[in-house]
Amino acid sequence: RLSTSTAGIFPSTSIPPHHLLDAILSPSSATPNTAPLPILTSQFCSSYPQLSQSQKLFTLTHLVRNHGVDRKSLERLCFSPTNPAKLRAACTPKYEKLFSTILSSTPSGMQTIVSIRCDVRELKGENRELDELDFNMRAQLSNWFSAGILELRRITYDSTPASIIETIAKKEAVHPLQSLDDLRSRLGGGRRCFGFFHPSLPSTPLVFIHCALVPSMAATMQEIHDQTGTEMESPSAAIFYSINSTQPGLAGVDLGNFLIKRVASQLKTLFPSLNTFATLSPVPRFRRWLLNKTSQEGKFAPTPEYIFGDAVAMENFMAVSPPPSSVTPVEHLITVLEDNDSKWYDNPTLVHALEPILTKLVAKYLVLEKHRGKPVDGVSKFHLSNGAELHRINYLANKTRKGYQTSYGLMVNYLYGDAKTIDDNHSSYVRDELVVSKNIKDLLK
């Protein structure tokens, strides 16, 4: 357990932040010399960001232990007749008052709260008592950042403030920017970028999405580059190819789902010709999964049939790239894929032989590898839970260094249908039934 002593944690010349918390949350402990509540709150908000990680851990743990749910009172109320209002009040942590006070007392209160949640998420591994605080903060933030409150804005190179464009550039994690021209192309022509903004954080895009307006469902990033130099008059497909969050403190708050649906609705209004809404998504942990899977030994080791899909695919691969006598086919496959010198993707014969092997492996990873009935792949979990269909696996769709390092270049289309289809697909997902296309089912045979 964390020590309750502050010796060596806070300088003796400053007011420890947990003392400020006590004064804010326990007015009965105030003295005639105690500063007014807004001043105390402002002092806490000013001092908190300057704390070290160990100081933040101590302060947040103090908040949970001393200003959380009064468990003794709650237990007493549970076993004695009482009215619902008293029981509800007893279930409410005292520290909830801190967040409402921060919001009403400081102009940057919302950013402070989001930053505190970010710290809670980082530090709860060192003290599981912070799990409760994390859960309650997420619930409060979900209310404060509900879809009806958020403002949808289009991001453009010419009209959006430079500070917002800089945030978009820095936070792009799916397809890192290559140049200023690359940034311009993503914000104009046949492409669009939209972001969600909160009234309390008007200069901060909370989450943003890039999409391309193209003739049909794009299978590769190269198609998007080639088809979006200028805006089409009547595009048929809107392809969402990158979605990024800028605020780690809002993890678990459902922003991306609402953003996709709001953007799709707006695009349909602007371009009535659109009849397909889909993603071109990465499979960021596929390579790591395959390396872990093939390194397992004994009864956990995958069979060659599982890795290669069928005997024909394995024979074709070995005919193109014969393995040494002392090496198994699975070991040789991994050696070829991981050889940075020979670069299998520059060898047309190997590219052809590996296509059925890798596409089937991605299908198995996305559909069969689950945790508690849900996909282990985070991107797949996000889109399928939102009501999309796992529609198509695209071979060599991302021929960048990052694309090869994360998924051997493969990407996936998730298809979003009409409102009823999305609702039906979401219901299937809740029942642990993944909605996949016939193409994907065929890969799993």
PDB file of N, CA, C and O in Angstrom, residues 294-345:
ATOM      1  N   THR A 294       3.365 -18.183 -33.900  1.00  0.00           N
ATOM      2  CA  THR A 294       4.297 -19.157 -34.471  1.00  0.00           C
ATOM      3  C   THR A 294       5.477 -19.455 -33.552  1.00  0.00           C
ATOM      4  O   THR A 294       6.239 -20.387 -33.818  1.00  0.00           O
ATOM      5  N   SER A 295       5.624 -18.682 -32.481  1.00  0.00           N
ATOM      6  CA  SER A 295       6.707 -18.958 -31.527  1.00  0.00           C
ATOM      7  C   SER A 295       6.266 -19.902 -30.416  1.00  0.00           C
ATOM      8  O   SER A 295       7.093 -20.344 -29.607  1.00  0.00           O
ATOM      9  N   GLN A 296       4.980 -20.216 -30.363  1.00  0.00           N
ATOM     10  CA  GLN A 296       4.486 -21.116 -29.323  1.00  0.00           C
ATOM     11  C   GLN A 296       4.963 -22.540 -29.584  1.00  0.00           C
ATOM     12  O   GLN A 296       5.156 -22.951 -30.736  1.00  0.00           O
ATOM     13  N   GLU A 297       5.147 -23.295 -28.497  1.00  0.00           N
ATOM     14  CA  GLU A 297       5.703 -24.638 -28.612  1.00  0.00           C
ATOM     15  C   GLU A 297       4.760 -25.662 -28.005  1.00  0.00           C
ATOM     16  O   GLU A 297       3.784 -25.323 -27.327  1.00  0.00           O
ATOM     17  N   GLY A 298       5.066 -26.927 -28.253  1.00  0.00           N
ATOM     18  CA  GLY A 298       4.292 -28.017 -27.668  1.00  0.00           C
ATOM     19  C   GLY A 298       2.864 -28.032 -28.177  1.00  0.00           C
ATOM     20  O   GLY A 298       2.590 -27.785 -29.352  1.00  0.00           O
ATOM     21  N   LYS A 299       1.939 -28.291 -27.266  1.00  0.00           N
ATOM     22  CA  LYS A 299       0.527 -28.417 -27.675  1.00  0.00           C
ATOM     23  C   LYS A 299      -0.069 -27.086 -28.120  1.00  0.00           C
ATOM     24  O   LYS A 299      -1.138 -27.045 -28.744  1.00  0.00           O
ATOM     25  N   PHE A 300       0.608 -25.982 -27.795  1.00  0.00           N
ATOM     26  CA  PHE A 300       0.102 -24.673 -28.192  1.00  0.00           C
ATOM     27  C   PHE A 300       0.622 -24.241 -29.569  1.00  0.00           C
ATOM     28  O   PHE A 300       0.179 -23.232 -30.112  1.00  0.00           O
ATOM     29  N   ALA A 301       1.557 -24.986 -30.116  1.00  0.00           N
ATOM     30  CA  ALA A 301       2.139 -24.618 -31.406  1.00  0.00           C
ATOM     31  C   ALA A 301       1.098 -24.803 -32.509  1.00  0.00           C
ATOM     32  O   ALA A 301       0.415 -25.829 -32.568  1.00  0.00           O
ATOM     33  N   PRO A 302       0.945 -23.823 -33.391  1.00  0.00           N
ATOM     34  CA  PRO A 302      -0.028 -23.962 -34.488  1.00  0.00           C
ATOM     35  C   PRO A 302       0.457 -24.975 -35.509  1.00  0.00           C
ATOM     36  O   PRO A 302       1.654 -25.118 -35.747  1.00  0.00           O
ATOM     37  N   THR A 303      -0.458 -25.682 -36.131  1.00  0.00           N
ATOM     38  CA  THR A 303      -0.088 -26.657 -37.155  1.00  0.00           C
ATOM     39  C   THR A 303       0.220 -25.936 -38.468  1.00  0.00           C
ATOM     40  O   THR A 303      -0.248 -24.815 -38.696  1.00  0.00           O
ATOM     41  N   PRO A 304       1.000 -26.580 -39.352  1.00  0.00           N
ATOM     42  CA  PRO A 304       1.230 -25.973 -40.672  1.00  0.00           C
ATOM     43  C   PRO A 304      -0.077 -25.716 -41.418  1.00  0.00           C
ATOM     44  O   PRO A 304      -0.200 -24.729 -42.141  1.00  0.00           O
ATOM     45  N   GLU A 305      -1.065 -26.602 -41.233  1.00  0.00           N
ATOM     46  CA  GLU A 305      -2.357 -26.421 -41.901  1.00  0.00           C
ATOM     47  C   GLU A 305      -3.032 -25.133 -41.445  1.00  0.00           C
ATOM     48  O   GLU A 305      -3.660 -24.436 -42.256  1.00  0.00           O
ATOM     49  N   TYR A 306      -2.902 -24.811 -40.155  1.00  0.00           N
ATOM     50  CA  TYR A 306      -3.520 -23.590 -39.646  1.00  0.00           C
ATOM     51  C   TYR A 306      -2.830 -22.357 -40.220  1.00  0.00           C
ATOM     52  O   TYR A 306      -3.486 -21.394 -40.626  1.00  0.00           O
ATOM     53  N   ILE A 307      -1.508 -22.386 -40.290  1.00  0.00           N
ATOM     54  CA  ILE A 307      -0.752 -21.217 -40.758  1.00  0.00           C
ATOM     55  C   ILE A 307      -0.885 -21.037 -42.267  1.00  0.00           C
ATOM     56  O   ILE A 307      -1.105 -19.920 -42.758  1.00  0.00           O
ATOM     57  N   PHE A 308      -0.779 -22.119 -43.041  1.00  0.00           N
ATOM     58  CA  PHE A 308      -0.780 -21.996 -44.500  1.00  0.00           C
ATOM     59  C   PHE A 308      -2.185 -22.046 -45.098  1.00  0.00           C
ATOM     60  O   PHE A 308      -2.376 -21.665 -46.246  1.00  0.00           O
ATOM     61  N   GLY A 309      -3.135 -22.507 -44.343  1.00  0.00           N
ATOM     62  CA  GLY A 309      -4.505 -22.567 -44.844  1.00  0.00           C
ATOM     63  C   GLY A 309      -4.830 -23.868 -45.546  1.00  0.00           C
ATOM     64  O   GLY A 309      -5.854 -24.477 -45.290  1.00  0.00           O
ATOM     65  N   ASP A 310      -3.974 -24.301 -46.441  1.00  0.00           N
ATOM     66  CA  ASP A 310      -4.166 -25.589 -47.119  1.00  0.00           C
ATOM     67  C   ASP A 310      -2.825 -26.051 -47.677  1.00  0.00           C
ATOM     68  O   ASP A 310      -1.858 -25.285 -47.774  1.00  0.00           O
ATOM     69  N   ALA A 311      -2.810 -27.322 -48.101  1.00  0.00           N
ATOM     70  CA  ALA A 311      -1.566 -27.929 -48.572  1.00  0.00           C
ATOM     71  C   ALA A 311      -1.077 -27.292 -49.860  1.00  0.00           C
ATOM     72  O   ALA A 311       0.132 -27.166 -50.094  1.00  0.00           O
ATOM     73  N   VAL A 312      -1.995 -26.874 -50.713  1.00  0.00           N
ATOM     74  CA  VAL A 312      -1.608 -26.282 -51.992  1.00  0.00           C
ATOM     75  C   VAL A 312      -0.837 -24.989 -51.777  1.00  0.00           C
ATOM     76  O   VAL A 312       0.211 -24.741 -52.400  1.00  0.00           O
ATOM     77  N   ALA A 313      -1.351 -24.129 -50.873  1.00  0.00           N
ATOM     78  CA  ALA A 313      -0.675 -22.859 -50.589  1.00  0.00           C
ATOM     79  C   ALA A 313       0.719 -23.102 -50.027  1.00  0.00           C
ATOM     80  O   ALA A 313       1.674 -22.401 -50.376  1.00  0.00           O
ATOM     81  N   MET A 314       0.839 -24.108 -49.150  1.00  0.00           N
ATOM     82  CA  MET A 314       2.149 -24.404 -48.565  1.00  0.00           C
ATOM     83  C   MET A 314       3.114 -24.933 -49.634  1.00  0.00           C
ATOM     84  O   MET A 314       4.282 -24.528 -49.678  1.00  0.00           O
ATOM     85  N   GLU A 315       2.627 -25.798 -50.497  1.00  0.00           N
ATOM     86  CA  GLU A 315       3.491 -26.346 -51.543  1.00  0.00           C
ATOM     87  C   GLU A 315       3.933 -25.263 -52.519  1.00  0.00           C
ATOM     88  O   GLU A 315       5.097 -25.240 -52.955  1.00  0.00           O
ATOM     89  N   ASN A 316       3.017 -24.374 -52.875  1.00  0.00           N
ATOM     90  CA  ASN A 316       3.365 -23.287 -53.789  1.00  0.00           C
ATOM     91  C   ASN A 316       4.432 -22.377 -53.190  1.00  0.00           C
ATOM     92  O   ASN A 316       5.367 -21.948 -53.878  1.00  0.00           O
ATOM     93  N   PHE A 317       4.283 -22.082 -51.900  1.00  0.00           N
ATOM     94  CA  PHE A 317       5.260 -21.224 -51.227  1.00  0.00           C
ATOM     95  C   PHE A 317       6.630 -21.892 -51.203  1.00  0.00           C
ATOM     96  O   PHE A 317       7.650 -21.270 -51.516  1.00  0.00           O
ATOM     97  N   MET A 318       6.677 -23.179 -50.850  1.00  0.00           N
ATOM     98  CA  MET A 318       7.965 -23.881 -50.739  1.00  0.00           C
ATOM     99  C   MET A 318       8.598 -24.097 -52.114  1.00  0.00           C
ATOM    100  O   MET A 318       9.816 -24.196 -52.216  1.00  0.00           O
ATOM    101  N   ALA A 319       7.775 -24.164 -53.147  1.00  0.00           N
ATOM    102  CA  ALA A 319       8.332 -24.303 -54.494  1.00  0.00           C
ATOM    103  C   ALA A 319       9.027 -23.016 -54.929  1.00  0.00           C
ATOM    104  O   ALA A 319      10.060 -23.048 -55.610  1.00  0.00           O
ATOM    105  N   VAL A 320       8.459 -21.896 -54.506  1.00  0.00           N
ATOM    106  CA  VAL A 320       9.038 -20.594 -54.838  1.00  0.00           C
ATOM    107  C   VAL A 320      10.241 -20.289 -53.962  1.00  0.00           C
ATOM    108  O   VAL A 320      11.234 -19.700 -54.399  1.00  0.00           O
ATOM    109  N   SER A 321      10.140 -20.685 -52.665  1.00  0.00           N
ATOM    110  CA  SER A 321      11.206 -20.404 -51.708  1.00  0.00           C
ATOM    111  C   SER A 321      11.494 -21.657 -50.892  1.00  0.00           C
ATOM    112  O   SER A 321      10.977 -21.819 -49.780  1.00  0.00           O
ATOM    113  N   PRO A 322      12.291 -22.585 -51.428  1.00  0.00           N
ATOM    114  CA  PRO A 322      12.558 -23.850 -50.733  1.00  0.00           C
ATOM    115  C   PRO A 322      13.259 -23.620 -49.390  1.00  0.00           C
ATOM    116  O   PRO A 322      14.257 -22.885 -49.323  1.00  0.00           O
ATOM    117  N   PRO A 323      12.737 -24.231 -48.309  1.00  0.00           N
ATOM    118  CA  PRO A 323      13.375 -24.057 -47.000  1.00  0.00           C
ATOM    119  C   PRO A 323      14.570 -24.992 -46.838  1.00  0.00           C
ATOM    120  O   PRO A 323      14.628 -26.061 -47.466  1.00  0.00           O
ATOM    121  N   PRO A 324      15.549 -24.630 -46.019  1.00  0.00           N
ATOM    122  CA  PRO A 324      16.644 -25.555 -45.685  1.00  0.00           C
ATOM    123  C   PRO A 324      16.078 -26.808 -45.032  1.00  0.00           C
ATOM    124  O   PRO A 324      14.995 -26.777 -44.426  1.00  0.00           O
ATOM    125  N   SER A 325      16.797 -27.886 -45.128  1.00  0.00           N
ATOM    126  CA  SER A 325      16.296 -29.176 -44.622  1.00  0.00           C
ATOM    127  C   SER A 325      16.043 -29.158 -43.116  1.00  0.00           C
ATOM    128  O   SER A 325      15.202 -29.903 -42.615  1.00  0.00           O
ATOM    129  N   SER A 326      16.761 -28.321 -42.397  1.00  0.00           N
ATOM    130  CA  SER A 326      16.630 -28.300 -40.930  1.00  0.00           C
ATOM    131  C   SER A 326      15.549 -27.334 -40.438  1.00  0.00           C
ATOM    132  O   SER A 326      15.360 -27.183 -39.233  1.00  0.00           O
ATOM    133  N   VAL A 327      14.842 -26.706 -41.343  1.00  0.00           N
ATOM    134  CA  VAL A 327      13.870 -25.682 -40.981  1.00  0.00           C
ATOM    135  C   VAL A 327      12.467 -26.126 -41.369  1.00  0.00           C
ATOM    136  O   VAL A 327      12.260 -26.636 -42.486  1.00  0.00           O
ATOM    137  N   THR A 328      11.510 -25.957 -40.490  1.00  0.00           N
ATOM    138  CA  THR A 328      10.122 -26.323 -40.791  1.00  0.00           C
ATOM    139  C   THR A 328       9.515 -25.287 -41.740  1.00  0.00           C
ATOM    140  O   THR A 328       9.989 -24.146 -41.820  1.00  0.00           O
ATOM    141  N   PRO A 329       8.441 -25.655 -42.444  1.00  0.00           N
ATOM    142  CA  PRO A 329       7.778 -24.690 -43.337  1.00  0.00           C
ATOM    143  C   PRO A 329       7.320 -23.421 -42.616  1.00  0.00           C
ATOM    144  O   PRO A 329       7.440 -22.323 -43.168  1.00  0.00           O
ATOM    145  N   VAL A 330       6.792 -23.566 -41.400  1.00  0.00           N
ATOM    146  CA  VAL A 330       6.319 -22.396 -40.650  1.00  0.00           C
ATOM    147  C   VAL A 330       7.488 -21.493 -40.288  1.00  0.00           C
ATOM    148  O   VAL A 330       7.423 -20.263 -40.436  1.00  0.00           O
ATOM    149  N   GLU A 331       8.590 -22.092 -39.826  1.00  0.00           N
ATOM    150  CA  GLU A 331       9.773 -21.299 -39.486  1.00  0.00           C
ATOM    151  C   GLU A 331      10.305 -20.568 -40.711  1.00  0.00           C
ATOM    152  O   GLU A 331      10.707 -19.400 -40.636  1.00  0.00           O
ATOM    153  N   HIS A 332      10.283 -21.239 -41.846  1.00  0.00           N
ATOM    154  CA  HIS A 332      10.793 -20.621 -43.073  1.00  0.00           C
ATOM    155  C   HIS A 332       9.884 -19.466 -43.513  1.00  0.00           C
ATOM    156  O   HIS A 332      10.376 -18.431 -43.990  1.00  0.00           O
ATOM    157  N   LEU A 333       8.571 -19.643 -43.355  1.00  0.00           N
ATOM    158  CA  LEU A 333       7.634 -18.573 -43.705  1.00  0.00           C
ATOM    159  C   LEU A 333       7.952 -17.308 -42.919  1.00  0.00           C
ATOM    160  O   LEU A 333       8.036 -16.206 -43.492  1.00  0.00           O
ATOM    161  N   ILE A 334       8.157 -17.453 -41.618  1.00  0.00           N
ATOM    162  CA  ILE A 334       8.455 -16.295 -40.774  1.00  0.00           C
ATOM    163  C   ILE A 334       9.803 -15.684 -41.155  1.00  0.00           C
ATOM    164  O   ILE A 334       9.957 -14.456 -41.188  1.00  0.00           O
ATOM    165  N   THR A 335      10.777 -16.525 -41.474  1.00  0.00           N
ATOM    166  CA  THR A 335      12.087 -16.019 -41.890  1.00  0.00           C
ATOM    167  C   THR A 335      11.966 -15.157 -43.142  1.00  0.00           C
ATOM    168  O   THR A 335      12.556 -14.074 -43.230  1.00  0.00           O
ATOM    169  N   VAL A 336      11.167 -15.616 -44.092  1.00  0.00           N
ATOM    170  CA  VAL A 336      10.979 -14.864 -45.340  1.00  0.00           C
ATOM    171  C   VAL A 336      10.273 -13.539 -45.064  1.00  0.00           C
ATOM    172  O   VAL A 336      10.676 -12.481 -45.572  1.00  0.00           O
ATOM    173  N   LEU A 337       9.233 -13.583 -44.272  1.00  0.00           N
ATOM    174  CA  LEU A 337       8.471 -12.373 -43.982  1.00  0.00           C
ATOM    175  C   LEU A 337       9.298 -11.348 -43.213  1.00  0.00           C
ATOM    176  O   LEU A 337       9.113 -10.136 -43.379  1.00  0.00           O
ATOM    177  N   GLU A 338      10.206 -11.830 -42.373  1.00  0.00           N
ATOM    178  CA  GLU A 338      10.972 -10.943 -41.502  1.00  0.00           C
ATOM    179  C   GLU A 338      12.334 -10.547 -42.064  1.00  0.00           C
ATOM    180  O   GLU A 338      13.069  -9.789 -41.417  1.00  0.00           O
ATOM    181  N   ASP A 339      12.684 -11.058 -43.231  1.00  0.00           N
ATOM    182  CA  ASP A 339      13.995 -10.768 -43.829  1.00  0.00           C
ATOM    183  C   ASP A 339      13.967  -9.369 -44.447  1.00  0.00           C
ATOM    184  O   ASP A 339      13.391  -9.146 -45.520  1.00  0.00           O
ATOM    185  N   ASN A 340      14.593  -8.427 -43.769  1.00  0.00           N
ATOM    186  CA  ASN A 340      14.591  -7.042 -44.241  1.00  0.00           C
ATOM    187  C   ASN A 340      15.529  -6.817 -45.418  1.00  0.00           C
ATOM    188  O   ASN A 340      15.454  -5.781 -46.086  1.00  0.00           O
ATOM    189  N   ASP A 341      16.409  -7.771 -45.677  1.00  0.00           N
ATOM    190  CA  ASP A 341      17.356  -7.617 -46.785  1.00  0.00           C
ATOM    191  C   ASP A 341      16.742  -8.051 -48.117  1.00  0.00           C
ATOM    192  O   ASP A 341      16.842  -7.342 -49.123  1.00  0.00           O
ATOM    193  N   SER A 342      16.102  -9.211 -48.114  1.00  0.00           N
ATOM    194  CA  SER A 342      15.547  -9.717 -49.375  1.00  0.00           C
ATOM    195  C   SER A 342      14.238  -9.035 -49.757  1.00  0.00           C
ATOM    196  O   SER A 342      13.900  -8.914 -50.923  1.00  0.00           O
ATOM    197  N   LYS A 343      13.469  -8.569 -48.740  1.00  0.00           N
ATOM    198  CA  LYS A 343      12.210  -7.833 -48.976  1.00  0.00           C
ATOM    199  C   LYS A 343      11.284  -8.603 -49.929  1.00  0.00           C
ATOM    200  O   LYS A 343      11.210  -8.329 -51.117  1.00  0.00           O
ATOM    201  N   TRP A 344      10.557  -9.541 -49.349  1.00  0.00           N
ATOM    202  CA  TRP A 344       9.681 -10.412 -50.125  1.00  0.00           C
ATOM    203  C   TRP A 344       8.702  -9.638 -51.015  1.00  0.00           C
ATOM    204  O   TRP A 344       8.342 -10.083 -52.107  1.00  0.00           O
ATOM    205  N   TYR A 345       8.295  -8.440 -50.557  1.00  0.00           N
ATOM    206  CA  TYR A 345       7.292  -7.680 -51.292  1.00  0.00           C
ATOM    207  C   TYR A 345       7.850  -7.065 -52.580  1.00  0.00           C
ATOM    208  O   TYR A 345       7.105  -6.495 -53.377  1.00  0.00           O
TER     209      TYR A 345
END
